[in-house]
Amino acid sequence: MLFVCLGNICRSPAAELVFSALLAERGLQHRFRCDSCGVAAYHVGQNPDSRMLAALRRAGIPYNGHRARQFQQADFHAFDLIIPQDEENRGDVLYQARTPADAAKVVPMSRWFPPECGLTEVPDPYYGGAGGFDRVVTLLRASCTALLEDLASRA
Ligand code: 4NP
């Protein structure tokens, strides 16, 4: 699956790293191809934001060296599931879909949110404090766990 956000330096690399850590814990790393990208090109080639890397370290989630890249049309062919982190990202990805089959691959991260979280999107932590990054990691851990259970139940 491909996780998508705006810059590919905060939310979507965190989702990729959290999901990869869950796969590794369960010995499933060879069963799924997991990547992330941004709809914008501002940060292409950069490491994740140091504040997000710090939040991931606090949560015990390892960094795999991911560098930011931009979403491209070819991603519709390379991935079965494309997971935008917020509604704006979802709109930007859907705008590039050429077929109903492309569009059907796009499912928002919120599909797997815990019902009690009261959120409809992964909040953008970029302009806030460290607590916002920790909250995103917590939300992504719960959501990625539900996503993996969902995929495992379909397999
Ligand atoms: P992300 O966060 O989309 O979760 O990677 C952001 C990264 C960069 C910017 C905004 C959000 N920016 O405005 O440059």
PDB file of N, CA and C in Angstrom, residues 10-111:
ATOM      1  N   CYS A  10       6.016  14.164   7.157  1.00  0.00           N
ATOM      2  CA  CYS A  10       5.446  13.966   8.504  1.00  0.00           C
ATOM      3  C   CYS A  10       4.508  12.757   8.544  1.00  0.00           C
ATOM      4  N   ARG A  11       3.278  12.930   8.080  1.00  0.00           N
ATOM      5  CA  ARG A  11       2.256  11.913   8.313  1.00  0.00           C
ATOM      6  C   ARG A  11       2.456  10.634   7.510  1.00  0.00           C
ATOM      7  N   SER A  12       2.667  10.754   6.176  1.00  0.00           N
ATOM      8  CA  SER A  12       2.726   9.505   5.397  1.00  0.00           C
ATOM      9  C   SER A  12       4.004   8.693   5.643  1.00  0.00           C
ATOM     10  N   PRO A  13       5.188   9.327   5.843  1.00  0.00           N
ATOM     11  CA  PRO A  13       6.322   8.469   6.205  1.00  0.00           C
ATOM     12  C   PRO A  13       6.110   7.826   7.563  1.00  0.00           C
ATOM     13  N   ALA A  14       5.441   8.536   8.483  1.00  0.00           N
ATOM     14  CA  ALA A  14       5.148   7.930   9.795  1.00  0.00           C
ATOM     15  C   ALA A  14       4.229   6.723   9.608  1.00  0.00           C
ATOM     16  N   ALA A  15       3.198   6.861   8.770  1.00  0.00           N
ATOM     17  CA  ALA A  15       2.287   5.734   8.518  1.00  0.00           C
ATOM     18  C   ALA A  15       3.059   4.554   7.923  1.00  0.00           C
ATOM     19  N   GLU A  16       3.943   4.852   6.959  1.00  0.00           N
ATOM     20  CA  GLU A  16       4.753   3.784   6.343  1.00  0.00           C
ATOM     21  C   GLU A  16       5.612   3.087   7.398  1.00  0.00           C
ATOM     22  N   LEU A  17       6.257   3.864   8.259  1.00  0.00           N
ATOM     23  CA  LEU A  17       7.167   3.279   9.256  1.00  0.00           C
ATOM     24  C   LEU A  17       6.391   2.506  10.318  1.00  0.00           C
ATOM     25  N   VAL A  18       5.239   3.033  10.740  1.00  0.00           N
ATOM     26  CA  VAL A  18       4.415   2.329  11.727  1.00  0.00           C
ATOM     27  C   VAL A  18       3.917   1.022  11.118  1.00  0.00           C
ATOM     28  N   PHE A  19       3.410   1.083   9.886  1.00  0.00           N
ATOM     29  CA  PHE A  19       2.891  -0.140   9.249  1.00  0.00           C
ATOM     30  C   PHE A  19       4.020  -1.150   9.036  1.00  0.00           C
ATOM     31  N   SER A  20       5.198  -0.678   8.603  1.00  0.00           N
ATOM     32  CA  SER A  20       6.345  -1.576   8.395  1.00  0.00           C
ATOM     33  C   SER A  20       6.755  -2.242   9.697  1.00  0.00           C
ATOM     34  N   ALA A  21       6.712  -1.486  10.814  1.00  0.00           N
ATOM     35  CA  ALA A  21       7.082  -2.053  12.115  1.00  0.00           C
ATOM     36  C   ALA A  21       6.087  -3.151  12.505  1.00  0.00           C
ATOM     37  N   LEU A  22       4.790  -2.916  12.228  1.00  0.00           N
ATOM     38  CA  LEU A  22       3.783  -3.945  12.534  1.00  0.00           C
ATOM     39  C   LEU A  22       4.016  -5.201  11.693  1.00  0.00           C
ATOM     40  N   LEU A  23       4.350  -5.007  10.413  1.00  0.00           N
ATOM     41  CA  LEU A  23       4.634  -6.155   9.544  1.00  0.00           C
ATOM     42  C   LEU A  23       5.826  -6.936  10.074  1.00  0.00           C
ATOM     43  N   ALA A  24       6.885  -6.201  10.472  1.00  0.00           N
ATOM     44  CA  ALA A  24       8.095  -6.866  10.963  1.00  0.00           C
ATOM     45  C   ALA A  24       7.796  -7.646  12.242  1.00  0.00           C
ATOM     46  N   GLU A  25       6.994  -7.043  13.146  1.00  0.00           N
ATOM     47  CA  GLU A  25       6.626  -7.733  14.400  1.00  0.00           C
ATOM     48  C   GLU A  25       5.952  -9.063  14.120  1.00  0.00           C
ATOM     49  N   ARG A  26       5.174  -9.112  13.043  1.00  0.00           N
ATOM     50  CA  ARG A  26       4.389 -10.310  12.727  1.00  0.00           C
ATOM     51  C   ARG A  26       5.052 -11.192  11.678  1.00  0.00           C
ATOM     52  N   GLY A  27       6.264 -10.799  11.228  1.00  0.00           N
ATOM     53  CA  GLY A  27       6.961 -11.590  10.196  1.00  0.00           C
ATOM     54  C   GLY A  27       6.274 -11.538   8.845  1.00  0.00           C
ATOM     55  N   LEU A  28       5.564 -10.434   8.565  1.00  0.00           N
ATOM     56  CA  LEU A  28       4.783 -10.336   7.318  1.00  0.00           C
ATOM     57  C   LEU A  28       5.404  -9.370   6.309  1.00  0.00           C
ATOM     58  N   GLN A  29       6.671  -8.972   6.538  1.00  0.00           N
ATOM     59  CA  GLN A  29       7.253  -7.913   5.705  1.00  0.00           C
ATOM     60  C   GLN A  29       7.346  -8.273   4.224  1.00  0.00           C
ATOM     61  N   HIS A  30       7.339  -9.594   3.915  1.00  0.00           N
ATOM     62  CA  HIS A  30       7.444  -9.985   2.506  1.00  0.00           C
ATOM     63  C   HIS A  30       6.074 -10.091   1.836  1.00  0.00           C
ATOM     64  N   ARG A  31       5.008  -9.919   2.615  1.00  0.00           N
ATOM     65  CA  ARG A  31       3.662 -10.097   2.070  1.00  0.00           C
ATOM     66  C   ARG A  31       3.085  -8.806   1.483  1.00  0.00           C
ATOM     67  N   PHE A  32       3.595  -7.660   1.923  1.00  0.00           N
ATOM     68  CA  PHE A  32       3.016  -6.383   1.494  1.00  0.00           C
ATOM     69  C   PHE A  32       4.120  -5.435   1.062  1.00  0.00           C
ATOM     70  N   ARG A  33       3.877  -4.699  -0.005  1.00  0.00           N
ATOM     71  CA  ARG A  33       4.792  -3.628  -0.402  1.00  0.00           C
ATOM     72  C   ARG A  33       4.245  -2.331   0.176  1.00  0.00           C
ATOM     73  N   CYS A  34       5.079  -1.647   0.931  1.00  0.00           N
ATOM     74  CA  CYS A  34       4.630  -0.498   1.697  1.00  0.00           C
ATOM     75  C   CYS A  34       5.531   0.690   1.378  1.00  0.00           C
ATOM     76  N   ASP A  35       4.934   1.824   0.990  1.00  0.00           N
ATOM     77  CA  ASP A  35       5.724   3.004   0.604  1.00  0.00           C
ATOM     78  C   ASP A  35       4.906   4.242   0.980  1.00  0.00           C
ATOM     79  N   SER A  36       5.509   5.428   0.823  1.00  0.00           N
ATOM     80  CA  SER A  36       4.762   6.665   1.061  1.00  0.00           C
ATOM     81  C   SER A  36       5.239   7.734   0.095  1.00  0.00           C
ATOM     82  N   CYS A  37       4.398   8.750  -0.091  1.00  0.00           N
ATOM     83  CA  CYS A  37       4.740   9.860  -0.981  1.00  0.00           C
ATOM     84  C   CYS A  37       3.863  11.061  -0.616  1.00  0.00           C
ATOM     85  N   GLY A  38       4.177  12.208  -1.250  1.00  0.00           N
ATOM     86  CA  GLY A  38       3.404  13.430  -1.023  1.00  0.00           C
ATOM     87  C   GLY A  38       2.764  13.904  -2.316  1.00  0.00           C
ATOM     88  N   VAL A  39       1.661  14.626  -2.201  1.00  0.00           N
ATOM     89  CA  VAL A  39       1.071  15.184  -3.421  1.00  0.00           C
ATOM     90  C   VAL A  39       1.857  16.413  -3.875  1.00  0.00           C
ATOM     91  N   ALA A  40       2.572  17.063  -2.959  1.00  0.00           N
ATOM     92  CA  ALA A  40       3.369  18.252  -3.296  1.00  0.00           C
ATOM     93  C   ALA A  40       4.840  17.870  -3.448  1.00  0.00           C
ATOM     94  N   ALA A  41       5.587  18.716  -4.170  1.00  0.00           N
ATOM     95  CA  ALA A  41       7.004  18.416  -4.451  1.00  0.00           C
ATOM     96  C   ALA A  41       7.966  19.193  -3.555  1.00  0.00           C
ATOM     97  N   TYR A  42       7.431  20.036  -2.627  1.00  0.00           N
ATOM     98  CA  TYR A  42       8.323  20.943  -1.865  1.00  0.00           C
ATOM     99  C   TYR A  42       9.498  20.245  -1.201  1.00  0.00           C
ATOM    100  N   HIS A  43       9.280  19.023  -0.706  1.00  0.00           N
ATOM    101  CA  HIS A  43      10.283  18.394   0.165  1.00  0.00           C
ATOM    102  C   HIS A  43      10.946  17.178  -0.475  1.00  0.00           C
ATOM    103  N   VAL A  44      10.791  17.032  -1.794  1.00  0.00           N
ATOM    104  CA  VAL A  44      11.322  15.838  -2.472  1.00  0.00           C
ATOM    105  C   VAL A  44      12.809  15.647  -2.153  1.00  0.00           C
ATOM    106  N   GLY A  45      13.173  14.413  -1.813  1.00  0.00           N
ATOM    107  CA  GLY A  45      14.573  14.077  -1.518  1.00  0.00           C
ATOM    108  C   GLY A  45      14.949  14.242  -0.055  1.00  0.00           C
ATOM    109  N   GLN A  46      14.039  14.848   0.741  1.00  0.00           N
ATOM    110  CA  GLN A  46      14.381  15.099   2.148  1.00  0.00           C
ATOM    111  C   GLN A  46      14.053  13.901   3.046  1.00  0.00           C
ATOM    112  N   ASN A  47      14.765  13.839   4.176  1.00  0.00           N
ATOM    113  CA  ASN A  47      14.417  12.915   5.248  1.00  0.00           C
ATOM    114  C   ASN A  47      13.100  13.376   5.861  1.00  0.00           C
ATOM    115  N   PRO A  48      12.420  12.471   6.601  1.00  0.00           N
ATOM    116  CA  PRO A  48      11.261  12.940   7.365  1.00  0.00           C
ATOM    117  C   PRO A  48      11.652  14.075   8.316  1.00  0.00           C
ATOM    118  N   ASP A  49      10.681  14.901   8.662  1.00  0.00           N
ATOM    119  CA  ASP A  49      10.856  15.997   9.617  1.00  0.00           C
ATOM    120  C   ASP A  49      11.478  15.451  10.912  1.00  0.00           C
ATOM    121  N   SER A  50      12.487  16.162  11.434  1.00  0.00           N
ATOM    122  CA  SER A  50      13.197  15.663  12.625  1.00  0.00           C
ATOM    123  C   SER A  50      12.246  15.523  13.813  1.00  0.00           C
ATOM    124  N   ARG A  51      11.174  16.363  13.857  1.00  0.00           N
ATOM    125  CA  ARG A  51      10.212  16.256  14.968  1.00  0.00           C
ATOM    126  C   ARG A  51       9.410  14.963  14.856  1.00  0.00           C
ATOM    127  N   MET A  52       9.121  14.541  13.617  1.00  0.00           N
ATOM    128  CA  MET A  52       8.412  13.266  13.447  1.00  0.00           C
ATOM    129  C   MET A  52       9.341  12.102  13.744  1.00  0.00           C
ATOM    130  N   LEU A  53      10.605  12.200  13.334  1.00  0.00           N
ATOM    131  CA  LEU A  53      11.549  11.120  13.646  1.00  0.00           C
ATOM    132  C   LEU A  53      11.707  10.977  15.159  1.00  0.00           C
ATOM    133  N   ALA A  54      11.705  12.119  15.882  1.00  0.00           N
ATOM    134  CA  ALA A  54      11.824  12.070  17.348  1.00  0.00           C
ATOM    135  C   ALA A  54      10.592  11.393  17.950  1.00  0.00           C
ATOM    136  N   ALA A  55       9.401  11.728  17.447  1.00  0.00           N
ATOM    137  CA  ALA A  55       8.165  11.112  17.965  1.00  0.00           C
ATOM    138  C   ALA A  55       8.168   9.604  17.681  1.00  0.00           C
ATOM    139  N   LEU A  56       8.653   9.218  16.506  1.00  0.00           N
ATOM    140  CA  LEU A  56       8.715   7.784  16.167  1.00  0.00           C
ATOM    141  C   LEU A  56       9.712   7.074  17.076  1.00  0.00           C
ATOM    142  N   ARG A  57      10.849   7.738  17.348  1.00  0.00           N
ATOM    143  CA  ARG A  57      11.837   7.140  18.282  1.00  0.00           C
ATOM    144  C   ARG A  57      11.220   6.932  19.654  1.00  0.00           C
ATOM    145  N   ARG A  58      10.456   7.949  20.119  1.00  0.00           N
ATOM    146  CA  ARG A  58       9.803   7.821  21.434  1.00  0.00           C
ATOM    147  C   ARG A  58       8.843   6.634  21.469  1.00  0.00           C
ATOM    148  N   ALA A  59       8.275   6.322  20.306  1.00  0.00           N
ATOM    149  CA  ALA A  59       7.313   5.208  20.227  1.00  0.00           C
ATOM    150  C   ALA A  59       8.007   3.884  19.892  1.00  0.00           C
ATOM    151  N   GLY A  60       9.341   3.906  19.746  1.00  0.00           N
ATOM    152  CA  GLY A  60      10.083   2.666  19.479  1.00  0.00           C
ATOM    153  C   GLY A  60       9.963   2.180  18.045  1.00  0.00           C
ATOM    154  N   ILE A  61       9.700   3.113  17.114  1.00  0.00           N
ATOM    155  CA  ILE A  61       9.515   2.707  15.709  1.00  0.00           C
ATOM    156  C   ILE A  61      10.745   3.110  14.894  1.00  0.00           C
ATOM    157  N   PRO A  62      11.415   2.133  14.254  1.00  0.00           N
ATOM    158  CA  PRO A  62      12.662   2.444  13.544  1.00  0.00           C
ATOM    159  C   PRO A  62      12.443   3.180  12.222  1.00  0.00           C
ATOM    160  N   TYR A  63      13.455   3.964  11.836  1.00  0.00           N
ATOM    161  CA  TYR A  63      13.473   4.707  10.562  1.00  0.00           C
ATOM    162  C   TYR A  63      14.219   3.870   9.532  1.00  0.00           C
ATOM    163  N   ASN A  64      13.661   3.819   8.304  1.00  0.00           N
ATOM    164  CA  ASN A  64      14.241   2.954   7.256  1.00  0.00           C
ATOM    165  C   ASN A  64      15.003   3.733   6.197  1.00  0.00           C
ATOM    166  N   GLY A  65      15.236   5.046   6.409  1.00  0.00           N
ATOM    167  CA  GLY A  65      15.985   5.835   5.437  1.00  0.00           C
ATOM    168  C   GLY A  65      15.138   6.440   4.332  1.00  0.00           C
ATOM    169  N   HIS A  66      13.795   6.342   4.458  1.00  0.00           N
ATOM    170  CA  HIS A  66      12.902   6.888   3.425  1.00  0.00           C
ATOM    171  C   HIS A  66      13.223   8.354   3.111  1.00  0.00           C
ATOM    172  N   ARG A  67      13.210   8.701   1.814  1.00  0.00           N
ATOM    173  CA  ARG A  67      13.336  10.099   1.365  1.00  0.00           C
ATOM    174  C   ARG A  67      12.044  10.489   0.658  1.00  0.00           C
ATOM    175  N   ALA A  68      11.670  11.748   0.837  1.00  0.00           N
ATOM    176  CA  ALA A  68      10.384  12.205   0.286  1.00  0.00           C
ATOM    177  C   ALA A  68      10.368  12.107  -1.237  1.00  0.00           C
ATOM    178  N   ARG A  69       9.214  11.692  -1.754  1.00  0.00           N
ATOM    179  CA  ARG A  69       8.985  11.690  -3.200  1.00  0.00           C
ATOM    180  C   ARG A  69       7.561  12.142  -3.460  1.00  0.00           C
ATOM    181  N   GLN A  70       7.303  12.503  -4.718  1.00  0.00           N
ATOM    182  CA  GLN A  70       5.973  13.002  -5.083  1.00  0.00           C
ATOM    183  C   GLN A  70       5.131  11.871  -5.683  1.00  0.00           C
ATOM    184  N   PHE A  71       3.826  11.913  -5.393  1.00  0.00           N
ATOM    185  CA  PHE A  71       2.882  10.973  -6.012  1.00  0.00           C
ATOM    186  C   PHE A  71       2.958  11.107  -7.521  1.00  0.00           C
ATOM    187  N   GLN A  72       2.876   9.981  -8.230  1.00  0.00           N
ATOM    188  CA  GLN A  72       2.866  10.019  -9.700  1.00  0.00           C
ATOM    189  C   GLN A  72       1.798   9.074 -10.245  1.00  0.00           C
ATOM    190  N   GLN A  73       1.370   9.368 -11.444  1.00  0.00           N
ATOM    191  CA  GLN A  73       0.317   8.567 -12.094  1.00  0.00           C
ATOM    192  C   GLN A  73       0.621   7.074 -12.036  1.00  0.00           C
ATOM    193  N   ALA A  74       1.908   6.704 -12.218  1.00  0.00           N
ATOM    194  CA  ALA A  74       2.305   5.289 -12.240  1.00  0.00           C
ATOM    195  C   ALA A  74       1.978   4.593 -10.920  1.00  0.00           C
ATOM    196  N   ASP A  75       1.807   5.373  -9.848  1.00  0.00           N
ATOM    197  CA  ASP A  75       1.482   4.749  -8.561  1.00  0.00           C
ATOM    198  C   ASP A  75       0.130   4.036  -8.608  1.00  0.00           C
ATOM    199  N   PHE A  76      -0.767   4.465  -9.473  1.00  0.00           N
ATOM    200  CA  PHE A  76      -2.050   3.761  -9.599  1.00  0.00           C
ATOM    201  C   PHE A  76      -1.851   2.333 -10.096  1.00  0.00           C
ATOM    202  N   HIS A  77      -0.778   2.121 -10.856  1.00  0.00           N
ATOM    203  CA  HIS A  77      -0.506   0.770 -11.368  1.00  0.00           C
ATOM    204  C   HIS A  77       0.348  -0.036 -10.395  1.00  0.00           C
ATOM    205  N   ALA A  78       1.202   0.670  -9.654  1.00  0.00           N
ATOM    206  CA  ALA A  78       2.166  -0.022  -8.785  1.00  0.00           C
ATOM    207  C   ALA A  78       1.536  -0.509  -7.475  1.00  0.00           C
ATOM    208  N   PHE A  79       0.402   0.109  -7.057  1.00  0.00           N
ATOM    209  CA  PHE A  79      -0.177  -0.207  -5.744  1.00  0.00           C
ATOM    210  C   PHE A  79      -1.651  -0.574  -5.871  1.00  0.00           C
ATOM    211  N   ASP A  80      -2.083  -1.479  -4.988  1.00  0.00           N
ATOM    212  CA  ASP A  80      -3.501  -1.877  -4.945  1.00  0.00           C
ATOM    213  C   ASP A  80      -4.314  -0.966  -4.045  1.00  0.00           C
ATOM    214  N   LEU A  81      -3.628  -0.329  -3.106  1.00  0.00           N
ATOM    215  CA  LEU A  81      -4.315   0.475  -2.092  1.00  0.00           C
ATOM    216  C   LEU A  81      -3.524   1.769  -1.901  1.00  0.00           C
ATOM    217  N   ILE A  82      -4.201   2.895  -2.071  1.00  0.00           N
ATOM    218  CA  ILE A  82      -3.566   4.211  -1.947  1.00  0.00           C
ATOM    219  C   ILE A  82      -4.314   4.942  -0.840  1.00  0.00           C
ATOM    220  N   ILE A  83      -3.584   5.348   0.215  1.00  0.00           N
ATOM    221  CA  ILE A  83      -4.229   5.771   1.456  1.00  0.00           C
ATOM    222  C   ILE A  83      -3.857   7.213   1.811  1.00  0.00           C
ATOM    223  N   PRO A  84      -4.686   8.177   1.406  1.00  0.00           N
ATOM    224  CA  PRO A  84      -4.436   9.575   1.754  1.00  0.00           C
ATOM    225  C   PRO A  84      -4.716   9.819   3.243  1.00  0.00           C
ATOM    226  N   GLN A  85      -3.936  10.732   3.813  1.00  0.00           N
ATOM    227  CA  GLN A  85      -4.047  11.009   5.248  1.00  0.00           C
ATOM    228  C   GLN A  85      -5.133  12.032   5.554  1.00  0.00           C
ATOM    229  N   ASP A  86      -5.431  12.949   4.605  1.00  0.00           N
ATOM    230  CA  ASP A  86      -6.536  13.885   4.848  1.00  0.00           C
ATOM    231  C   ASP A  86      -7.363  14.069   3.576  1.00  0.00           C
ATOM    232  N   GLU A  87      -8.427  14.828   3.712  1.00  0.00           N
ATOM    233  CA  GLU A  87      -9.385  14.974   2.604  1.00  0.00           C
ATOM    234  C   GLU A  87      -8.776  15.737   1.431  1.00  0.00           C
ATOM    235  N   GLU A  88      -7.895  16.688   1.728  1.00  0.00           N
ATOM    236  CA  GLU A  88      -7.258  17.450   0.652  1.00  0.00           C
ATOM    237  C   GLU A  88      -6.339  16.525  -0.151  1.00  0.00           C
ATOM    238  N   ASN A  89      -5.572  15.700   0.540  1.00  0.00           N
ATOM    239  CA  ASN A  89      -4.697  14.733  -0.147  1.00  0.00           C
ATOM    240  C   ASN A  89      -5.551  13.795  -1.002  1.00  0.00           C
ATOM    241  N   ARG A  90      -6.695  13.385  -0.448  1.00  0.00           N
ATOM    242  CA  ARG A  90      -7.577  12.460  -1.173  1.00  0.00           C
ATOM    243  C   ARG A  90      -8.070  13.098  -2.474  1.00  0.00           C
ATOM    244  N   GLY A  91      -8.466  14.367  -2.381  1.00  0.00           N
ATOM    245  CA  GLY A  91      -8.925  15.081  -3.581  1.00  0.00           C
ATOM    246  C   GLY A  91      -7.814  15.199  -4.619  1.00  0.00           C
ATOM    247  N   ASP A  92      -6.604  15.500  -4.150  1.00  0.00           N
ATOM    248  CA  ASP A  92      -5.480  15.681  -5.075  1.00  0.00           C
ATOM    249  C   ASP A  92      -5.124  14.373  -5.788  1.00  0.00           C
ATOM    250  N   VAL A  93      -5.211  13.252  -5.064  1.00  0.00           N
ATOM    251  CA  VAL A  93      -4.917  11.959  -5.687  1.00  0.00           C
ATOM    252  C   VAL A  93      -6.041  11.579  -6.658  1.00  0.00           C
ATOM    253  N   LEU A  94      -7.294  11.753  -6.211  1.00  0.00           N
ATOM    254  CA  LEU A  94      -8.425  11.369  -7.074  1.00  0.00           C
ATOM    255  C   LEU A  94      -8.455  12.181  -8.367  1.00  0.00           C
ATOM    256  N   TYR A  95      -7.988  13.422  -8.293  1.00  0.00           N
ATOM    257  CA  TYR A  95      -7.937  14.289  -9.475  1.00  0.00           C
ATOM    258  C   TYR A  95      -7.065  13.658 -10.567  1.00  0.00           C
ATOM    259  N   GLN A  96      -6.079  12.857 -10.137  1.00  0.00           N
ATOM    260  CA  GLN A  96      -5.145  12.249 -11.094  1.00  0.00           C
ATOM    261  C   GLN A  96      -5.578  10.846 -11.536  1.00  0.00           C
ATOM    262  N   ALA A  97      -6.695  10.354 -10.979  1.00  0.00           N
ATOM    263  CA  ALA A  97      -7.185   9.027 -11.376  1.00  0.00           C
ATOM    264  C   ALA A  97      -7.740   9.115 -12.795  1.00  0.00           C
ATOM    265  N   ARG A  98      -7.402   8.122 -13.617  1.00  0.00           N
ATOM    266  CA  ARG A  98      -7.870   8.145 -15.009  1.00  0.00           C
ATOM    267  C   ARG A  98      -9.048   7.218 -15.228  1.00  0.00           C
ATOM    268  N   THR A  99      -9.213   6.236 -14.344  1.00  0.00           N
ATOM    269  CA  THR A  99     -10.271   5.238 -14.533  1.00  0.00           C
ATOM    270  C   THR A  99     -10.988   5.011 -13.203  1.00  0.00           C
ATOM    271  N   PRO A 100     -12.196   4.465 -13.242  1.00  0.00           N
ATOM    272  CA  PRO A 100     -12.878   4.107 -11.989  1.00  0.00           C
ATOM    273  C   PRO A 100     -12.052   3.115 -11.170  1.00  0.00           C
ATOM    274  N   ALA A 101     -11.278   2.245 -11.846  1.00  0.00           N
ATOM    275  CA  ALA A 101     -10.439   1.279 -11.118  1.00  0.00           C
ATOM    276  C   ALA A 101      -9.338   2.003 -10.345  1.00  0.00           C
ATOM    277  N   ASP A 102      -8.762   3.053 -10.946  1.00  0.00           N
ATOM    278  CA  ASP A 102      -7.769   3.873 -10.216  1.00  0.00           C
ATOM    279  C   ASP A 102      -8.429   4.464  -8.970  1.00  0.00           C
ATOM    280  N   ALA A 103      -9.571   5.092  -9.168  1.00  0.00           N
ATOM    281  CA  ALA A 103     -10.241   5.802  -8.069  1.00  0.00           C
ATOM    282  C   ALA A 103     -10.626   4.845  -6.943  1.00  0.00           C
ATOM    283  N   ALA A 104     -10.973   3.616  -7.312  1.00  0.00           N
ATOM    284  CA  ALA A 104     -11.412   2.633  -6.310  1.00  0.00           C
ATOM    285  C   ALA A 104     -10.273   2.202  -5.386  1.00  0.00           C
ATOM    286  N   LYS A 105      -9.031   2.461  -5.812  1.00  0.00           N
ATOM    287  CA  LYS A 105      -7.874   2.103  -4.978  1.00  0.00           C
ATOM    288  C   LYS A 105      -7.634   3.107  -3.852  1.00  0.00           C
ATOM    289  N   VAL A 106      -8.304   4.251  -3.913  1.00  0.00           N
ATOM    290  CA  VAL A 106      -8.029   5.343  -2.976  1.00  0.00           C
ATOM    291  C   VAL A 106      -8.989   5.251  -1.786  1.00  0.00           C
ATOM    292  N   VAL A 107      -8.440   4.948  -0.631  1.00  0.00           N
ATOM    293  CA  VAL A 107      -9.255   4.789   0.591  1.00  0.00           C
ATOM    294  C   VAL A 107      -8.627   5.638   1.687  1.00  0.00           C
ATOM    295  N   PRO A 108      -9.396   6.534   2.325  1.00  0.00           N
ATOM    296  CA  PRO A 108      -8.793   7.421   3.327  1.00  0.00           C
ATOM    297  C   PRO A 108      -8.333   6.658   4.573  1.00  0.00           C
ATOM    298  N   MET A 109      -7.243   7.147   5.176  1.00  0.00           N
ATOM    299  CA  MET A 109      -6.734   6.542   6.417  1.00  0.00           C
ATOM    300  C   MET A 109      -7.830   6.454   7.468  1.00  0.00           C
ATOM    301  N   SER A 110      -8.755   7.415   7.451  1.00  0.00           N
ATOM    302  CA  SER A 110      -9.812   7.467   8.471  1.00  0.00           C
ATOM    303  C   SER A 110     -10.715   6.235   8.442  1.00  0.00           C
ATOM    304  N   ARG A 111     -10.684   5.474   7.354  1.00  0.00           N
ATOM    305  CA  ARG A 111     -11.466   4.241   7.277  1.00  0.00           C
ATOM    306  C   ARG A 111     -11.118   3.300   8.439  1.00  0.00           C
TER     307      ARG A 111
END
